[in-house]
CSV table of C-alpha atoms and ligand atoms in Angstrom, one decimal:
chain,number,residue,atom,x,y,z
A,1,MET,CA,199.9,29.0,201.5
A,2,LYS,CA,199.7,28.9,198.1
A,3,VAL,CA,196.4,29.8,197.4
A,4,ALA,CA,194.8,30.4,193.5
A,5,VAL,CA,191.8,32.5,192.9
A,6,SER,CA,189.4,33.0,190.1
A,7,GLY,CA,187.0,35.4,189.6
A,8,ALA,CA,189.6,38.0,191.2
A,9,SER,CA,188.3,41.1,189.8
A,10,GLY,CA,184.1,41.4,191.0
A,11,LEU,CA,182.8,42.0,194.5
A,12,ILE,CA,184.2,39.6,196.3
A,13,GLY,CA,188.1,38.3,195.0
A,14,LYS,CA,189.0,42.4,195.3
A,15,ALA,CA,188.6,42.8,198.8
A,16,LEU,CA,189.5,39.0,199.7
A,17,VAL,CA,193.0,38.8,197.4
A,18,PRO,CA,194.8,42.1,199.7
A,19,ALA,CA,193.1,39.7,203.1
A,20,LEU,CA,194.8,36.4,201.2
A,21,ARG,CA,198.4,38.6,201.4
A,22,ALA,CA,197.9,40.5,204.5
A,23,ASP,CA,197.4,37.5,206.3
A,24,GLY,CA,201.1,36.0,204.2
A,25,HIS,CA,199.5,33.7,202.1
A,26,GLU,CA,201.2,33.0,197.9
A,27,VAL,CA,198.2,34.1,196.1
A,28,LEU,CA,197.9,32.7,192.3
A,29,VAL,CA,195.5,34.9,190.9
A,30,LEU,CA,193.3,33.1,187.8
A,31,VAL,CA,192.4,36.2,184.6
A,32,ARG,CA,190.4,36.0,181.5
A,33,ARG,CA,192.6,38.6,179.7
A,34,THR,CA,196.6,38.7,179.0
A,35,PRO,CA,198.5,38.6,182.5
A,36,ARG,CA,199.6,41.7,183.9
A,37,THR,CA,201.8,41.0,186.9
A,38,ALA,CA,204.4,37.3,187.9
A,39,ASP,CA,201.0,36.7,189.9
A,40,GLU,CA,197.9,36.5,187.1
A,41,HIS,CA,198.5,33.1,185.0
A,42,ARG,CA,196.6,33.1,182.1
A,43,TRP,CA,193.4,30.7,182.1
A,44,ASP,CA,190.1,30.1,179.3
A,45,PRO,CA,187.3,28.5,181.7
A,46,GLN,CA,184.6,29.2,178.7
A,47,HIS,CA,186.9,26.8,176.9
A,48,ARG,CA,187.7,24.7,179.8
A,49,ARG,CA,191.5,25.3,179.6
A,50,ILE,CA,194.1,25.2,182.1
A,51,ASP,CA,197.8,24.8,182.6
A,52,PRO,CA,197.6,21.8,184.2
A,53,SER,CA,200.9,22.4,185.4
A,54,LEU,CA,199.7,26.1,187.3
A,55,LEU,CA,196.9,24.2,190.5
A,56,GLY,CA,200.0,21.4,191.1
A,57,ASP,CA,201.9,22.4,194.2
A,58,VAL,CA,198.9,25.0,195.2
A,59,ASP,CA,197.2,23.9,198.5
A,60,ALA,CA,194.1,25.9,197.7
A,61,VAL,CA,191.6,27.0,195.5
A,62,ILE,CA,188.6,30.0,195.4
A,63,ASN,CA,186.3,29.7,192.9
A,64,LEU,CA,184.7,32.9,192.2
A,65,ALA,CA,184.6,32.8,189.1
A,66,GLY,CA,180.5,33.5,186.7
A,67,THR,CA,179.2,36.1,184.9
A,68,PRO,CA,177.5,38.5,187.2
A,69,ILE,CA,174.1,38.2,188.1
A,70,ARG,CA,172.4,41.7,187.3
A,71,PRO,CA,169.5,42.8,188.4
A,72,ARG,CA,167.9,42.2,184.2
A,73,PRO,CA,165.5,40.1,182.9
A,74,PHE,CA,166.6,36.2,182.5
A,75,THR,CA,166.4,36.1,178.5
A,76,ALA,CA,167.6,32.5,177.9
A,77,ALA,CA,171.2,33.7,176.4
A,78,TYR,CA,171.6,35.2,179.4
A,79,LYS,CA,170.5,31.9,181.8
A,80,LYS,CA,172.8,30.1,179.7
A,81,SER,CA,175.5,32.5,180.1
A,82,LEU,CA,174.6,32.5,183.9
A,83,LEU,CA,174.5,28.8,184.0
A,84,ASP,CA,177.9,27.2,181.4
A,85,SER,CA,180.4,30.5,182.9
A,86,ARG,CA,179.5,29.0,186.4
A,87,VAL,CA,179.7,25.3,185.3
A,88,ASP,CA,182.6,25.7,182.9
A,89,ALA,CA,184.7,27.7,185.4
A,90,THR,CA,184.0,24.9,188.6
A,91,SER,CA,184.1,22.2,186.5
A,92,THR,CA,187.7,23.1,185.2
A,93,ILE,CA,189.4,24.3,188.5
A,94,SER,CA,188.0,21.1,189.6
A,95,GLU,CA,189.5,18.5,187.2
A,96,ALA,CA,192.5,19.8,187.3
A,97,LEU,CA,192.8,20.2,191.2
A,98,ALA,CA,191.8,16.5,190.6
A,99,THR,CA,195.0,15.2,188.0
A,100,ALA,CA,197.0,17.6,190.7
A,101,ALA,CA,195.9,15.5,193.7
A,102,ALA,CA,196.8,12.1,191.4
A,103,ALA,CA,200.4,13.1,190.8
A,104,ASP,CA,200.6,14.6,194.3
A,105,PRO,CA,198.4,12.4,196.6
A,106,GLY,CA,200.4,13.7,200.0
A,107,ARG,CA,199.6,17.3,199.6
A,108,ARG,CA,195.8,18.8,201.5
A,109,ARG,CA,193.9,21.0,199.2
A,110,VAL,CA,190.9,22.6,199.4
A,111,LEU,CA,188.7,24.3,197.6
A,112,LEU,CA,186.0,27.0,198.4
A,113,SER,CA,184.0,27.3,195.6
A,114,ALA,CA,181.4,29.9,194.7
A,115,SER,CA,177.9,29.1,195.5
A,116,ALA,CA,174.7,31.1,197.0
A,117,VAL,CA,171.7,31.0,198.6
A,118,GLY,CA,169.5,30.5,195.6
A,119,PHE,CA,170.3,27.3,196.2
A,120,TYR,CA,167.2,26.6,198.6
A,121,GLY,CA,164.8,28.8,196.3
A,122,ASP,CA,161.8,30.6,197.5
A,123,THR,CA,161.5,29.6,201.7
A,124,GLY,CA,158.8,32.1,202.9
A,125,ALA,CA,159.2,32.9,206.7
A,126,ARG,CA,160.8,29.1,207.3
A,127,THR,CA,164.5,29.0,208.7
A,128,VAL,CA,166.7,27.0,206.6
A,129,THR,CA,170.4,25.2,207.1
A,130,GLU,CA,172.4,23.5,205.5
A,131,ARG,CA,170.5,20.9,206.5
A,132,ASP,CA,167.8,21.9,203.6
A,133,GLY,CA,167.0,20.6,200.5
A,134,PRO,CA,167.3,22.7,197.4
A,135,GLY,CA,164.4,24.6,196.0
A,136,GLU,CA,162.9,24.3,192.0
A,137,ASP,CA,163.9,27.5,190.4
A,138,PHE,CA,165.9,28.7,187.2
A,139,LEU,CA,168.6,29.9,190.5
A,140,ALA,CA,168.2,26.3,193.1
A,141,ARG,CA,168.6,24.3,189.8
A,142,LEU,CA,172.0,26.6,188.7
A,143,CYS,CA,173.3,25.9,193.2
A,144,VAL,CA,173.3,22.1,192.0
A,145,GLN,CA,174.3,22.1,188.9
A,146,TRP,CA,177.3,24.3,190.2
A,147,GLU,CA,177.9,22.3,193.4
A,148,GLY,CA,177.7,19.4,191.3
A,149,ALA,CA,181.0,20.7,189.2
A,150,THR,CA,183.5,19.5,192.1
A,151,ALA,CA,182.4,16.4,192.2
A,152,PRO,CA,186.4,15.7,190.1
A,153,ALA,CA,187.6,17.2,192.9
A,154,GLU,CA,186.2,15.6,195.6
A,155,ALA,CA,186.0,12.1,194.2
A,156,ALA,CA,190.1,12.9,194.5
A,157,GLY,CA,190.2,13.9,198.0
A,158,VAL,CA,190.4,18.1,197.7
A,159,ARG,CA,189.0,19.2,200.9
A,160,VAL,CA,185.2,20.8,198.7
A,161,VAL,CA,183.3,23.6,201.0
A,162,HIS,CA,180.4,24.7,198.8
A,163,LEU,CA,180.2,28.7,199.6
A,164,ARG,CA,176.6,29.3,199.9
A,165,THR,CA,176.8,33.4,200.1
A,166,GLY,CA,174.1,35.9,201.0
A,167,LEU,CA,173.3,38.9,199.5
A,168,VAL,CA,176.1,41.1,199.9
A,169,LEU,CA,177.0,44.5,201.6
A,170,GLY,CA,180.1,46.4,200.8
A,171,ARG,CA,181.2,49.6,198.9
A,172,GLY,CA,180.4,48.6,195.5
A,173,ALA,CA,178.0,45.8,195.3
A,174,LEU,CA,176.0,46.8,192.4
A,175,LEU,CA,172.5,46.6,194.5
A,176,LEU,CA,173.4,48.6,197.0
A,177,GLN,CA,174.6,51.6,194.4
A,178,ILE,CA,170.9,51.2,192.6
A,179,LEU,CA,168.9,50.8,195.9
A,180,GLY,CA,171.4,53.6,197.9
A,181,LEU,CA,170.3,56.1,194.7
A,182,VAL,CA,167.1,55.1,194.5
A,183,PHE,CA,166.0,55.8,198.6
A,184,ARG,CA,168.4,58.7,198.5
A,185,LEU,CA,166.1,60.2,196.0
A,186,GLY,CA,163.5,60.0,198.7
A,187,LEU,CA,161.4,57.2,195.9
A,188,GLY,CA,163.0,54.2,198.1
A,189,GLY,CA,159.9,51.3,199.6
A,190,ARG,CA,159.9,47.8,200.5
A,191,LEU,CA,159.3,45.7,197.2
A,192,GLY,CA,156.3,43.5,197.1
A,193,SER,CA,155.1,42.5,200.3
A,194,GLY,CA,158.2,43.1,201.6
A,195,ARG,CA,157.5,39.6,204.0
A,196,GLN,CA,160.6,37.9,202.2
A,197,TYR,CA,163.5,37.7,203.4
A,198,TRP,CA,166.8,38.8,202.6
A,199,PRO,CA,170.2,37.1,204.1
A,200,TRP,CA,172.4,39.6,204.0
A,201,VAL,CA,176.3,39.3,205.0
A,202,SER,CA,178.4,42.4,205.2
A,203,LEU,CA,181.7,42.0,202.8
A,204,ARG,CA,183.7,41.9,206.0
A,205,ASP,CA,182.3,38.6,207.2
A,206,GLU,CA,182.7,37.0,204.0
A,207,VAL,CA,185.8,37.9,203.6
A,208,ASP,CA,186.6,37.2,207.1
A,209,ALA,CA,184.4,33.6,206.1
A,210,VAL,CA,186.5,32.7,203.7
A,211,ARG,CA,189.2,33.4,205.7
A,212,PHE,CA,189.1,31.0,208.0
A,213,LEU,CA,187.3,28.2,205.9
A,214,LEU,CA,191.2,28.1,204.0
A,215,THR,CA,192.5,26.1,207.7
A,216,ALA,CA,189.1,25.0,209.3
A,217,ASP,CA,190.3,21.3,207.8
A,218,ASP,CA,186.8,19.5,209.5
A,219,VAL,CA,184.2,21.8,208.1
A,220,SER,CA,183.0,20.5,203.6
A,221,GLY,CA,180.2,20.6,201.8
A,222,PRO,CA,177.9,23.6,202.1
A,223,VAL,CA,178.3,27.1,204.3
A,224,ASN,CA,175.6,28.9,204.5
A,225,VAL,CA,177.6,32.8,204.6
A,226,THR,CA,175.3,34.6,205.6
A,227,GLY,CA,174.6,37.0,208.3
A,228,PRO,CA,173.7,35.1,211.5
A,229,GLU,CA,170.3,37.8,211.4
A,230,PRO,CA,168.4,37.6,208.0
A,231,VAL,CA,165.2,40.3,208.2
A,232,THR,CA,162.5,40.4,205.7
A,233,ASN,CA,163.0,43.2,202.9
A,234,ALA,CA,160.8,45.5,205.0
A,235,GLU,CA,163.1,45.6,207.7
A,236,PHE,CA,166.1,46.4,205.2
A,237,THR,CA,163.8,49.1,203.9
A,238,GLU,CA,163.4,50.3,207.0
A,239,ARG,CA,167.5,50.4,207.6
A,240,LEU,CA,168.4,51.3,205.0
A,241,GLY,CA,166.2,54.4,205.1
A,242,ALA,CA,167.1,55.1,208.0
A,243,ALA,CA,171.3,54.2,207.7
A,244,VAL,CA,170.7,57.0,204.5
A,245,SER,CA,168.4,59.9,205.9
A,246,ARG,CA,165.2,59.0,203.7
A,247,PRO,CA,161.6,57.9,204.5
A,248,THR,CA,160.3,54.7,203.0
A,249,PHE,CA,157.0,54.6,203.0
A,250,LEU,CA,156.7,54.2,199.1
A,251,ALA,CA,156.2,50.3,198.5
A,252,VAL,CA,156.4,48.8,194.8
A,253,PRO,CA,154.1,46.3,193.7
A,254,ARG,CA,154.8,42.9,193.1
A,255,PHE,CA,153.5,42.9,189.3
A,256,ALA,CA,155.5,46.3,188.1
A,257,ILE,CA,158.8,44.6,189.3
A,258,SER,CA,157.2,41.0,187.2
A,259,LEU,CA,157.1,42.5,184.7
A,260,ALA,CA,160.4,44.8,185.0
A,261,LEU,CA,162.5,42.8,185.7
A,262,GLY,CA,160.3,39.3,184.6
A,263,GLU,CA,161.3,35.7,185.9
A,264,PHE,CA,164.9,37.3,188.0
A,265,GLY,CA,162.3,39.5,189.7
A,266,ARG,CA,160.3,36.7,191.2
A,267,SER,CA,163.1,34.5,192.2
A,268,SER,CA,165.5,36.8,193.3
A,269,VAL,CA,163.7,40.8,194.5
A,270,LEU,CA,159.9,39.1,195.5
A,271,ALA,CA,161.3,35.7,196.9
A,272,GLY,CA,164.1,34.5,200.0
A,273,GLN,CA,165.8,32.5,202.6
A,274,ARG,CA,165.5,33.2,205.9
A,275,ALA,CA,168.7,31.3,205.8
A,276,VAL,CA,171.2,30.8,209.2
A,277,PRO,CA,175.0,30.2,209.1
A,278,ALA,CA,174.8,27.1,211.4
A,279,VAL,CA,178.1,25.1,209.8
A,280,LEU,CA,180.1,29.0,210.1
A,281,GLN,CA,178.7,29.1,213.6
A,282,ASP,CA,178.8,25.7,215.0
A,283,ALA,CA,182.9,25.3,213.3
A,284,GLY,CA,183.5,29.0,216.1
A,285,PHE,CA,183.4,31.9,212.8
A,286,VAL,CA,182.9,35.1,214.7
A,287,PHE,CA,180.8,37.7,212.8
A,288,THR,CA,182.0,41.2,212.8
A,289,HIS,CA,178.9,42.4,212.0
A,290,THR,CA,175.7,40.6,213.3
A,291,THR,CA,173.1,42.9,212.6
A,292,VAL,CA,172.4,44.3,209.0
A,293,ASP,CA,172.2,47.9,210.4
A,294,GLU,CA,175.5,47.4,211.3
A,295,ALA,CA,176.3,45.8,208.1
A,296,LEU,CA,174.6,48.5,206.4
A,297,ARG,CA,176.4,51.2,207.8
A,298,ALA,CA,179.8,49.8,207.6
A,299,ALA,CA,179.0,49.6,203.7
A,300,LEU,CA,177.8,52.8,202.9
A,301,SER,CA,181.0,54.5,204.5
A,302,GLY,CA,183.4,52.6,202.9
A,303,ALA,CA,184.4,49.2,204.2
B,1,LIG,N1,178.0,39.3,195.5
B,1,LIG,C1,177.1,38.5,196.4
B,1,LIG,O1,176.5,39.6,196.9
B,1,LIG,C2,177.1,37.0,195.6
B,1,LIG,C3,175.5,36.2,196.4
B,1,LIG,C4,175.7,35.1,196.6
B,1,LIG,C5,176.4,34.6,195.5
B,1,LIG,N2,177.8,34.9,194.7
B,1,LIG,C6,178.6,34.3,193.7
B,1,LIG,O2,180.1,34.4,194.1
B,1,LIG,C7,180.6,34.7,193.7
B,1,LIG,C8,181.8,36.3,193.8
B,1,LIG,O3,180.8,37.1,193.7
B,1,LIG,P1,181.1,38.6,193.8
B,1,LIG,O4,180.1,39.5,193.4
B,1,LIG,O5,182.6,39.1,193.8
B,1,LIG,O6,181.0,38.8,191.5
B,1,LIG,P2,180.9,39.2,190.5
B,1,LIG,O7,181.4,40.7,191.0
B,1,LIG,O8,180.2,39.0,189.6
B,1,LIG,O9,182.3,38.9,189.3
B,1,LIG,C9,182.4,37.7,189.0
B,1,LIG,C10,183.5,37.7,188.3
B,1,LIG,O10,183.9,36.3,187.6
B,1,LIG,C11,184.7,36.8,186.8
B,1,LIG,N3,183.7,36.6,185.5
B,1,LIG,C12,182.9,36.9,184.8
B,1,LIG,N4,182.0,37.1,182.7
B,1,LIG,C13,182.7,35.8,183.9
B,1,LIG,C14,182.5,34.5,182.2
B,1,LIG,N5,181.9,34.5,182.0
B,1,LIG,N6,183.2,32.9,182.8
B,1,LIG,C15,184.1,33.2,184.5
B,1,LIG,N7,184.0,34.2,184.6
B,1,LIG,C16,183.9,35.6,184.8
B,1,LIG,C17,185.2,37.7,186.6
B,1,LIG,O11,186.5,37.7,187.4
B,1,LIG,P3,188.0,37.6,186.2
B,1,LIG,O12,187.4,39.1,185.1
B,1,LIG,O13,188.3,38.2,186.9
B,1,LIG,O14,187.6,36.6,185.3
B,1,LIG,C18,184.0,38.6,187.6
B,1,LIG,O15,184.9,40.0,188.1
B,1,LIG,C19,180.2,34.9,192.1
B,1,LIG,O16,179.6,33.3,191.4
B,1,LIG,C20,178.4,35.3,192.9
B,1,LIG,O17,177.6,34.4,192.1
B,1,LIG,C21,178.0,36.0,194.7
């Protein structure tokens, strides 16, 4: 297949692009800077600009672009950048694919577009699948608009999949770098009550799920890309402590997280989703890392 990837320089893209090439796909990388190689092509998602011919003959687009979500306070400017960058990038691709589909309706096309389990908001201990509706916090509303930006492609007959990804555990994952360091210093502990669910997924399974969904012609709409056994923050903490052989008896109180990280802390660190990958499992996807132990071991060993 001829596959275009946006946001390819990020955590997922860096692992995905070589895997796609190893599968024999022709990969075209959309870059926001000056292209350095023949397979890189410039686009300007901020101004919704893309050469209309670029996606004319691609079979698939994997859209991973967006201002990185980092553990920092959600200022108004940061929130706007998180939202606008995702909606602008997705709209640009979606509209270009719709144009391509109108010009050449015979070709089957698929758009695998990033989203996040944050779509569901804070769901406590209730198990959530793709059938559940959206939450109400900022990240949930962001995901609704992000997913909504694929509407032109969908209307033009493109198969659209929303990759509702969990917390990706892999080499280079910022969260693991921070937590790994804190834990190695012996300062690790549960965050807040520790009862919030963290829907992790290993980087290997994230990449494999995207590869699987590229050709899963009967799958469309939202897909939870999360490991089969989500764990609470307390369990995650215990398993990470065990993986780095450090104690985890400390606990970071709720107010400290809220004070330091504000809305980000409340909606991403202290809240969570017990999201399960119902669609992936029904479609026959087989996870390499089925437990958080396996995923953490793989991530910490550089896989
Ligand atoms: N990693 C996770 O745990 C996780 C969880 C849930 C959802 N997701 C979502 O999945 C997608 C990929 O995740 P990731 O972890 O690989 O992301 P990432 O490491 O934050 O990388 C995102 C990429 O988007 C591009 N980008 C940065 N700023 C941008 C802007 N202002 N406008 C458009 N593009 C911009 C960059 O690529 P270029 O410089 O090459 O354009 C960047 O490398 C993201 O949208 C992320 O929100 C990730």
